[in-house]
Tab-separated table of C-alpha atoms in Angstrom:
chain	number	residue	atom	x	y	z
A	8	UNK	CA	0.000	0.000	0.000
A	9	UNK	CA	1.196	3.454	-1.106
A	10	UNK	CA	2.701	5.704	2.180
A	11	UNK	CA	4.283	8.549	3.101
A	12	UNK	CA	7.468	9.142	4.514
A	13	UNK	CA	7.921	12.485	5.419
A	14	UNK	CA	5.448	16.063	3.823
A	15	UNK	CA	6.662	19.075	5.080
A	16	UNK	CA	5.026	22.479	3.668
A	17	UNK	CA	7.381	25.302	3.619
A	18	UNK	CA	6.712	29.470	1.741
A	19	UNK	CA	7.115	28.361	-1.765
A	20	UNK	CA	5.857	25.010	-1.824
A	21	UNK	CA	5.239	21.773	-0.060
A	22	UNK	CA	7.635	18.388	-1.015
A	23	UNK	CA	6.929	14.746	0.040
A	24	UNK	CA	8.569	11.525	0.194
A	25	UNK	CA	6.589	8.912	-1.244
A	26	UNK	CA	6.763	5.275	-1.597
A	27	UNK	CA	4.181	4.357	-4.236
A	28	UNK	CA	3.446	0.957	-5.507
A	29	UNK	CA	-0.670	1.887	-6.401
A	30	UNK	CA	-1.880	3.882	-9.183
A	31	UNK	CA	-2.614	7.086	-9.222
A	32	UNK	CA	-5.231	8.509	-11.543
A	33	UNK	CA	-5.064	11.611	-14.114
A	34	UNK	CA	-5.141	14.711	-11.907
A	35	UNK	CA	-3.504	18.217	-11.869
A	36	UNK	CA	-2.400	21.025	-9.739
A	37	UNK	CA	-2.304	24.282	-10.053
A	38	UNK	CA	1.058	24.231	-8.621
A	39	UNK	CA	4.064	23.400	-10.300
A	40	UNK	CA	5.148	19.573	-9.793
A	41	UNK	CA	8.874	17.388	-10.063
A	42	UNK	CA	8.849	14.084	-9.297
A	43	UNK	CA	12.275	12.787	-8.856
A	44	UNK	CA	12.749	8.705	-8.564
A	45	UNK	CA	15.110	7.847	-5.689
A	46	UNK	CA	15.142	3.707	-5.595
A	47	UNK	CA	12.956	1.253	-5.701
A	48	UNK	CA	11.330	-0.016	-8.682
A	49	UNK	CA	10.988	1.839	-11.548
A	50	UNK	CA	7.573	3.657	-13.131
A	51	UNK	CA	5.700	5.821	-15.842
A	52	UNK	CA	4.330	8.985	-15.510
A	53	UNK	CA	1.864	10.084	-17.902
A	54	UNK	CA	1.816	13.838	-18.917
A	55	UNK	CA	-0.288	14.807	-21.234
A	56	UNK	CA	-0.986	11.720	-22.668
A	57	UNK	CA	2.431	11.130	-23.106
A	58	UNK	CA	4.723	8.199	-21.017
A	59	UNK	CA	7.865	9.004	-18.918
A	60	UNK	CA	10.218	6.966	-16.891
A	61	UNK	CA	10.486	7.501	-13.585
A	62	UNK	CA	13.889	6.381	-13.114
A	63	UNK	CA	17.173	8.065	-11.775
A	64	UNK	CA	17.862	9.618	-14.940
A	65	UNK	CA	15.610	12.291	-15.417
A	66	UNK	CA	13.432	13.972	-13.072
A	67	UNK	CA	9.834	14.512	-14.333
A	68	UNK	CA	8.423	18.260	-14.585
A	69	UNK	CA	4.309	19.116	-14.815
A	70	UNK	CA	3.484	22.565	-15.505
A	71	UNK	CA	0.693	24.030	-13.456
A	72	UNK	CA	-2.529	23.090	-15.181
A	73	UNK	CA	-0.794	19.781	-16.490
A	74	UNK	CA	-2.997	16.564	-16.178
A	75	UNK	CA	-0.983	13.650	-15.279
A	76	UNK	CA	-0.712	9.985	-13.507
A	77	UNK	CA	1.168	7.892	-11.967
A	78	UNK	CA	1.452	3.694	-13.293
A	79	UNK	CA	3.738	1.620	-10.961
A	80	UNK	CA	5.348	-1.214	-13.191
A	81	UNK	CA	5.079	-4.220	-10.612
A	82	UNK	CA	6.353	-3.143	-7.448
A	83	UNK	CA	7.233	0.291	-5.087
A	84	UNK	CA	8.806	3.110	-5.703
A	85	UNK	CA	10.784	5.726	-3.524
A	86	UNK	CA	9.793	9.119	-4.984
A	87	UNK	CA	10.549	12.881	-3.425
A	88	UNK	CA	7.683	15.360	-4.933
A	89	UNK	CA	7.582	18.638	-4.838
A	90	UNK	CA	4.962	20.875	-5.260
A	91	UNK	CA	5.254	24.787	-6.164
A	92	UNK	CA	3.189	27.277	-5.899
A	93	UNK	CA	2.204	29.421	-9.324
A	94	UNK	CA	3.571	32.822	-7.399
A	95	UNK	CA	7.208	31.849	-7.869
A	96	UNK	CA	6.905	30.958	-12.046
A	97	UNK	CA	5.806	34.876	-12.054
A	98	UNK	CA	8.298	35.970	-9.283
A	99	UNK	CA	11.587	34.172	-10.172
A	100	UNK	CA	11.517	33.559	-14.505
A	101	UNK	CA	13.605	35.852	-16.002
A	102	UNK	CA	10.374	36.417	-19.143
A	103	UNK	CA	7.265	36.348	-18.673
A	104	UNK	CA	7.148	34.399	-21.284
A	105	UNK	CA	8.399	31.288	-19.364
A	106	UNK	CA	6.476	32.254	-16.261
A	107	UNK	CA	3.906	29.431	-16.300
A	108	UNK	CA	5.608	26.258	-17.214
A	109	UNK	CA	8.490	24.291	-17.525
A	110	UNK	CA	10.315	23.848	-20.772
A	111	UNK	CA	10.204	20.237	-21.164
A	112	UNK	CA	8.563	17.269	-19.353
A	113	UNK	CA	11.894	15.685	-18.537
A	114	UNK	CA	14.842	17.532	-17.016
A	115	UNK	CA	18.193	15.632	-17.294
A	116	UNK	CA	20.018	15.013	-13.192
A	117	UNK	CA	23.333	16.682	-13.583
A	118	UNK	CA	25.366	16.558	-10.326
A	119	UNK	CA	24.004	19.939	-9.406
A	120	UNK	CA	20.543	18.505	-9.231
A	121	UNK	CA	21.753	15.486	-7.913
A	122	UNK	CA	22.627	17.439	-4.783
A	123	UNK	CA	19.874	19.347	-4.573
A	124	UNK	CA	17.993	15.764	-4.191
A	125	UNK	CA	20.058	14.012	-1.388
A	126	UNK	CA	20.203	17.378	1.035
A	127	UNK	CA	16.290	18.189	0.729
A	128	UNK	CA	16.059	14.365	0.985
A	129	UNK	CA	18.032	15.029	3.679
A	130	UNK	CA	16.213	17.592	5.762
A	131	UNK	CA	12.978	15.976	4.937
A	132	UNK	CA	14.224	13.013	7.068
A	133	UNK	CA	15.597	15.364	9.742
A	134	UNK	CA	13.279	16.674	12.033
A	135	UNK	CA	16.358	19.631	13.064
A	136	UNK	CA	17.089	21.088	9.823
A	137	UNK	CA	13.563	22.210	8.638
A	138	UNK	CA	14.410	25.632	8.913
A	139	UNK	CA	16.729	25.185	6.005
A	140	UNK	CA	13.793	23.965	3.648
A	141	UNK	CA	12.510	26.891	2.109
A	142	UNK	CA	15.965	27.772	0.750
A	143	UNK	CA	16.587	24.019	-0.141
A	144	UNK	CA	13.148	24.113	-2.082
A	145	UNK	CA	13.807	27.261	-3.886
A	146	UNK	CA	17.596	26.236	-5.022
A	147	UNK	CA	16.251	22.651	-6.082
A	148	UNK	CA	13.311	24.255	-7.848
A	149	UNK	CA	15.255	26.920	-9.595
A	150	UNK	CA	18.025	24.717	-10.860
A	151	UNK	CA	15.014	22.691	-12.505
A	152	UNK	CA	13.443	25.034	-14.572
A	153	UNK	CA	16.330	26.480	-15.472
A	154	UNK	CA	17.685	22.801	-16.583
A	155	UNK	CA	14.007	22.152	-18.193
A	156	UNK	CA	15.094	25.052	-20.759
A	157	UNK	CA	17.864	24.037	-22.045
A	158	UNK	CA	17.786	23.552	-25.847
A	159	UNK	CA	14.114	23.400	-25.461
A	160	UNK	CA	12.197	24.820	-28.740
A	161	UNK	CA	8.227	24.050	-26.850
A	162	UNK	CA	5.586	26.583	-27.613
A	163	UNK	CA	6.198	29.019	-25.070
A	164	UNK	CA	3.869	28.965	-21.878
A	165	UNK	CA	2.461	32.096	-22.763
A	166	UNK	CA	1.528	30.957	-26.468
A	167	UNK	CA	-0.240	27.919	-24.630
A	168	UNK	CA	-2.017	29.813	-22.606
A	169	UNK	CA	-2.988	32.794	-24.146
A	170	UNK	CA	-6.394	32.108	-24.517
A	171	UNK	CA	-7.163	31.215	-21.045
A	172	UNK	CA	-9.928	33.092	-19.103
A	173	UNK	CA	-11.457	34.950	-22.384
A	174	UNK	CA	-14.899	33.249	-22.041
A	175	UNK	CA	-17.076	34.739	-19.330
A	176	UNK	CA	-18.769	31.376	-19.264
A	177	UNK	CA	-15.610	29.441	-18.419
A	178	UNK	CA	-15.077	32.399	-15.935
A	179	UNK	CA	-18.728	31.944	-14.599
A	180	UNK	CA	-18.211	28.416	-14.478
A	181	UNK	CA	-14.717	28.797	-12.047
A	182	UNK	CA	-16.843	30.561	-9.588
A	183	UNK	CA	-19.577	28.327	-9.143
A	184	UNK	CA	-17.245	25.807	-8.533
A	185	UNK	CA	-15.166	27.142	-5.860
A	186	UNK	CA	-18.783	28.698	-5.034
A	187	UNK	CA	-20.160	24.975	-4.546
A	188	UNK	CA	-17.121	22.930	-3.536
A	189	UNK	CA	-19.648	21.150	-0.687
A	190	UNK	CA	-21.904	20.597	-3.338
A	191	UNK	CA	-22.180	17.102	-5.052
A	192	UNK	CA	-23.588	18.608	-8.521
A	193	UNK	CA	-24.033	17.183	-12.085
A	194	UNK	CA	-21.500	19.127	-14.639
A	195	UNK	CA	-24.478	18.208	-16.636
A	196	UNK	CA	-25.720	20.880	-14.812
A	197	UNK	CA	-23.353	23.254	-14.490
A	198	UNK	CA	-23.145	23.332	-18.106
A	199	UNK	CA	-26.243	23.986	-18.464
A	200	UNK	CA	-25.792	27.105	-15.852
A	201	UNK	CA	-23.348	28.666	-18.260
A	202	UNK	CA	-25.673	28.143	-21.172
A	203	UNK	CA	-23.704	25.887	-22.679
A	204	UNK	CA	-24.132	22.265	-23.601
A	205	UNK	CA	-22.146	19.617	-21.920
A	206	UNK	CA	-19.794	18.684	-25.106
A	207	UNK	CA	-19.657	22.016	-25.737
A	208	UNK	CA	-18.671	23.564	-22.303
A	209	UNK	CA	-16.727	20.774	-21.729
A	210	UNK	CA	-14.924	20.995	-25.338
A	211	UNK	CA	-14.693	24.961	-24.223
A	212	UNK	CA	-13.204	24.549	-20.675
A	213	UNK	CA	-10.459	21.657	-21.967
A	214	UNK	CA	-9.578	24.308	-24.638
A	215	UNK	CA	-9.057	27.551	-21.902
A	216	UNK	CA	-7.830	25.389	-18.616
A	217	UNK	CA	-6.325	22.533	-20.169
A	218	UNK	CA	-7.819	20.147	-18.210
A	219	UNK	CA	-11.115	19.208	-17.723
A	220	UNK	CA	-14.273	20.485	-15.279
A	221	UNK	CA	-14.413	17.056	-13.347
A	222	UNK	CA	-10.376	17.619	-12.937
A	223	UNK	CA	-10.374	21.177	-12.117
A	224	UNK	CA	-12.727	20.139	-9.327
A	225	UNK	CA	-11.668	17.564	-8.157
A	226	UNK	CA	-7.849	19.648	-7.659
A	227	UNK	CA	-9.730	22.114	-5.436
A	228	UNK	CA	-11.367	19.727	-3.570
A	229	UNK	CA	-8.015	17.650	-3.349
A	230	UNK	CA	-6.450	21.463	-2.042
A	231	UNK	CA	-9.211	22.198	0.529
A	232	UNK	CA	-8.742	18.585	2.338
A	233	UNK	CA	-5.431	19.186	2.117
A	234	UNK	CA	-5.935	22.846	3.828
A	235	UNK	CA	-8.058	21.151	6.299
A	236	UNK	CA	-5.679	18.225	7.302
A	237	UNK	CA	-2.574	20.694	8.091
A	238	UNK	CA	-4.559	23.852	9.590
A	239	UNK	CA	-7.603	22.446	11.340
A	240	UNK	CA	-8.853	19.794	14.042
A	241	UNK	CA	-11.286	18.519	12.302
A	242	UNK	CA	-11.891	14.592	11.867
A	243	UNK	CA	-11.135	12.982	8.761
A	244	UNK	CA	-15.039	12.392	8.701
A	245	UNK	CA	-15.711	15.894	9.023
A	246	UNK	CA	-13.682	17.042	6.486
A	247	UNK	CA	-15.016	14.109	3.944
A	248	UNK	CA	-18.683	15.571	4.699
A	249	UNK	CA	-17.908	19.435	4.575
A	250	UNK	CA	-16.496	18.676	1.255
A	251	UNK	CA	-19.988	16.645	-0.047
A	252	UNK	CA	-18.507	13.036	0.164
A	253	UNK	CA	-21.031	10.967	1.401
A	254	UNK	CA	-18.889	8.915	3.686
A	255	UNK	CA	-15.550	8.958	4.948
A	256	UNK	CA	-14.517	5.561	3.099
A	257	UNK	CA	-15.892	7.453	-0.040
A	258	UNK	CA	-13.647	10.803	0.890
A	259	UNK	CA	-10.659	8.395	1.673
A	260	UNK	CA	-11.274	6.728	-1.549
A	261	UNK	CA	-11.084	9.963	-3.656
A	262	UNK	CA	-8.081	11.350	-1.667
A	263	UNK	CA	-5.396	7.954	-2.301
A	264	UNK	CA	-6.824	8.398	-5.943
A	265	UNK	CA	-5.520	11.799	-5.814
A	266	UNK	CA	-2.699	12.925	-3.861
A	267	UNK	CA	-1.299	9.236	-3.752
A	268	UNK	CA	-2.030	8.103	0.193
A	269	UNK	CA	-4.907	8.318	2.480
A	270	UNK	CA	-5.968	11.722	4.272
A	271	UNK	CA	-4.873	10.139	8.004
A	272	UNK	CA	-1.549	8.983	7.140
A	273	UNK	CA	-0.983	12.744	5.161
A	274	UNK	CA	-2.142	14.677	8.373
A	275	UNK	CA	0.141	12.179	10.348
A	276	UNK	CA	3.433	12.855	8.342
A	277	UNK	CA	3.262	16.387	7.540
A	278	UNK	CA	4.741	19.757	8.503
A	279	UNK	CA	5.010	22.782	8.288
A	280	UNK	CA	8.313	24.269	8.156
């Protein structure tokens, strides 16, 4: 059964170490994401459509926005993720142009990288060193994107998403979502809300957000349990029916689908740094 190690959440970002051996289904995040493989066996992730190997060679990058999976190929693996937030794209890329994404889905481990891994490894196992985290996660992070951009000729981020948020009914849509994130609706429904058809508002909201409603939903509800599980004393249960699940096996169900382990074993193994 997939576990966590250590989580510890930090200013730009939260990181994890994971060992995985179950899938985990096409989601996104609105944060930036690398997945680097540290031992273990190996596995795929799925970006875009598109297979990667999760081995030592190459970490994996997924832009904010980015749907993606997880596929074990038989057995566990040792993974550290990290997870940063869209504020340091715009703060820290020298164009806007690059602000959004990474240059490439796979980002070559020189020995700078290689580095970076083993010490926040290393202060994600050592309960005396978290103050060092933020700066770990910022100097691992940066040496990433930078790396991702090298020799890379990918549509800019801009060019990809230039046409998000232009449709009020998308933009409609995004608020009755976050509006209604208790709310166990039909996007049937919502669609019809926005005055749109569902394979047309769906066809319209894959086009401007790049992934799709049920995804974009499920990510904030994913986000708010998480919220709740670090900054509040509420029961698992609780949580699982503030956010509309009907039971807490249901909510527990959803969350292992999604983040990768179970909502007790998260709030266990987290911190904040």
């Amino acid at each position: 059964m997939s576990h966590a190690v250590s989580v510890c959440h930090g200013e730009f970002g939260r990181a994890a170490l994971y060992r995985l051996d179950k899938t985990i289904i096409t989601h996104a995040h609105r944060e930036g994401h690398l997945i680097f493989y540290l031992g273990g066996d190996p596995a795929h992730l799925v970006v875009e459509d598109v297979p990667h190997a999760c081995d030592g060679s190459h970490a994996i990058a997924i832009s904010p926005w980015e749907p993606h999976s997880f596929v074990p190929l038989g057995g566990e693996s040792l993974c550290l993720t990290l997870y940063i937030k869209p504020m340091w794209f715009l703060e820290n890329s020298v164009s806007a142009e690059y602000a959004l994404n990474f240059g490439s889905p796979t980002v070559r481990i020189t020995p700078r990288i290689s580095d970076c891994i083993k010490r926040l490894t290393g202060l994600l196992l050592d309960d005396e060193s978290r103050d060092l985290f933020d700066a770990m996660l910022f100097e691992t992070t940066r040496t990433c994107f930078e790396q991702s951009w090298q020799s890379c000729f990918a549509p800019t981020a801009l060019q990809r998403a230039g046409c998000r948020f232009s449709d009020f009914r998308v933009r409609r849509s995004l608020r009755y979502m976050q509006e209604h994130l208790c709310t166990d609706f039909e996007m049937e429904g919502l669609a019809r809300q926005v005055g749109l058809s569902r394979a047309h508002f769906f066809k319209l909201f894959k086009r401007q957000m790049g992934v799709t409603p049920n995804i974009y939903m499920n990510t904030l509800r994913s986000e708010q349990a998480i919220d709740d599980l670090l900054t509040t004393p509420k029961s698992v249960t609780d949580i699982a029916y503030d956010l509309g699940f009907s039971s807490q096996a249901s909510f527990t169900r959803f969350f292992s689908s999604n983040v990768g382990i179970a909502p007790s074993e998260y709030r266990r193994v987290a911190h904040v740094s």
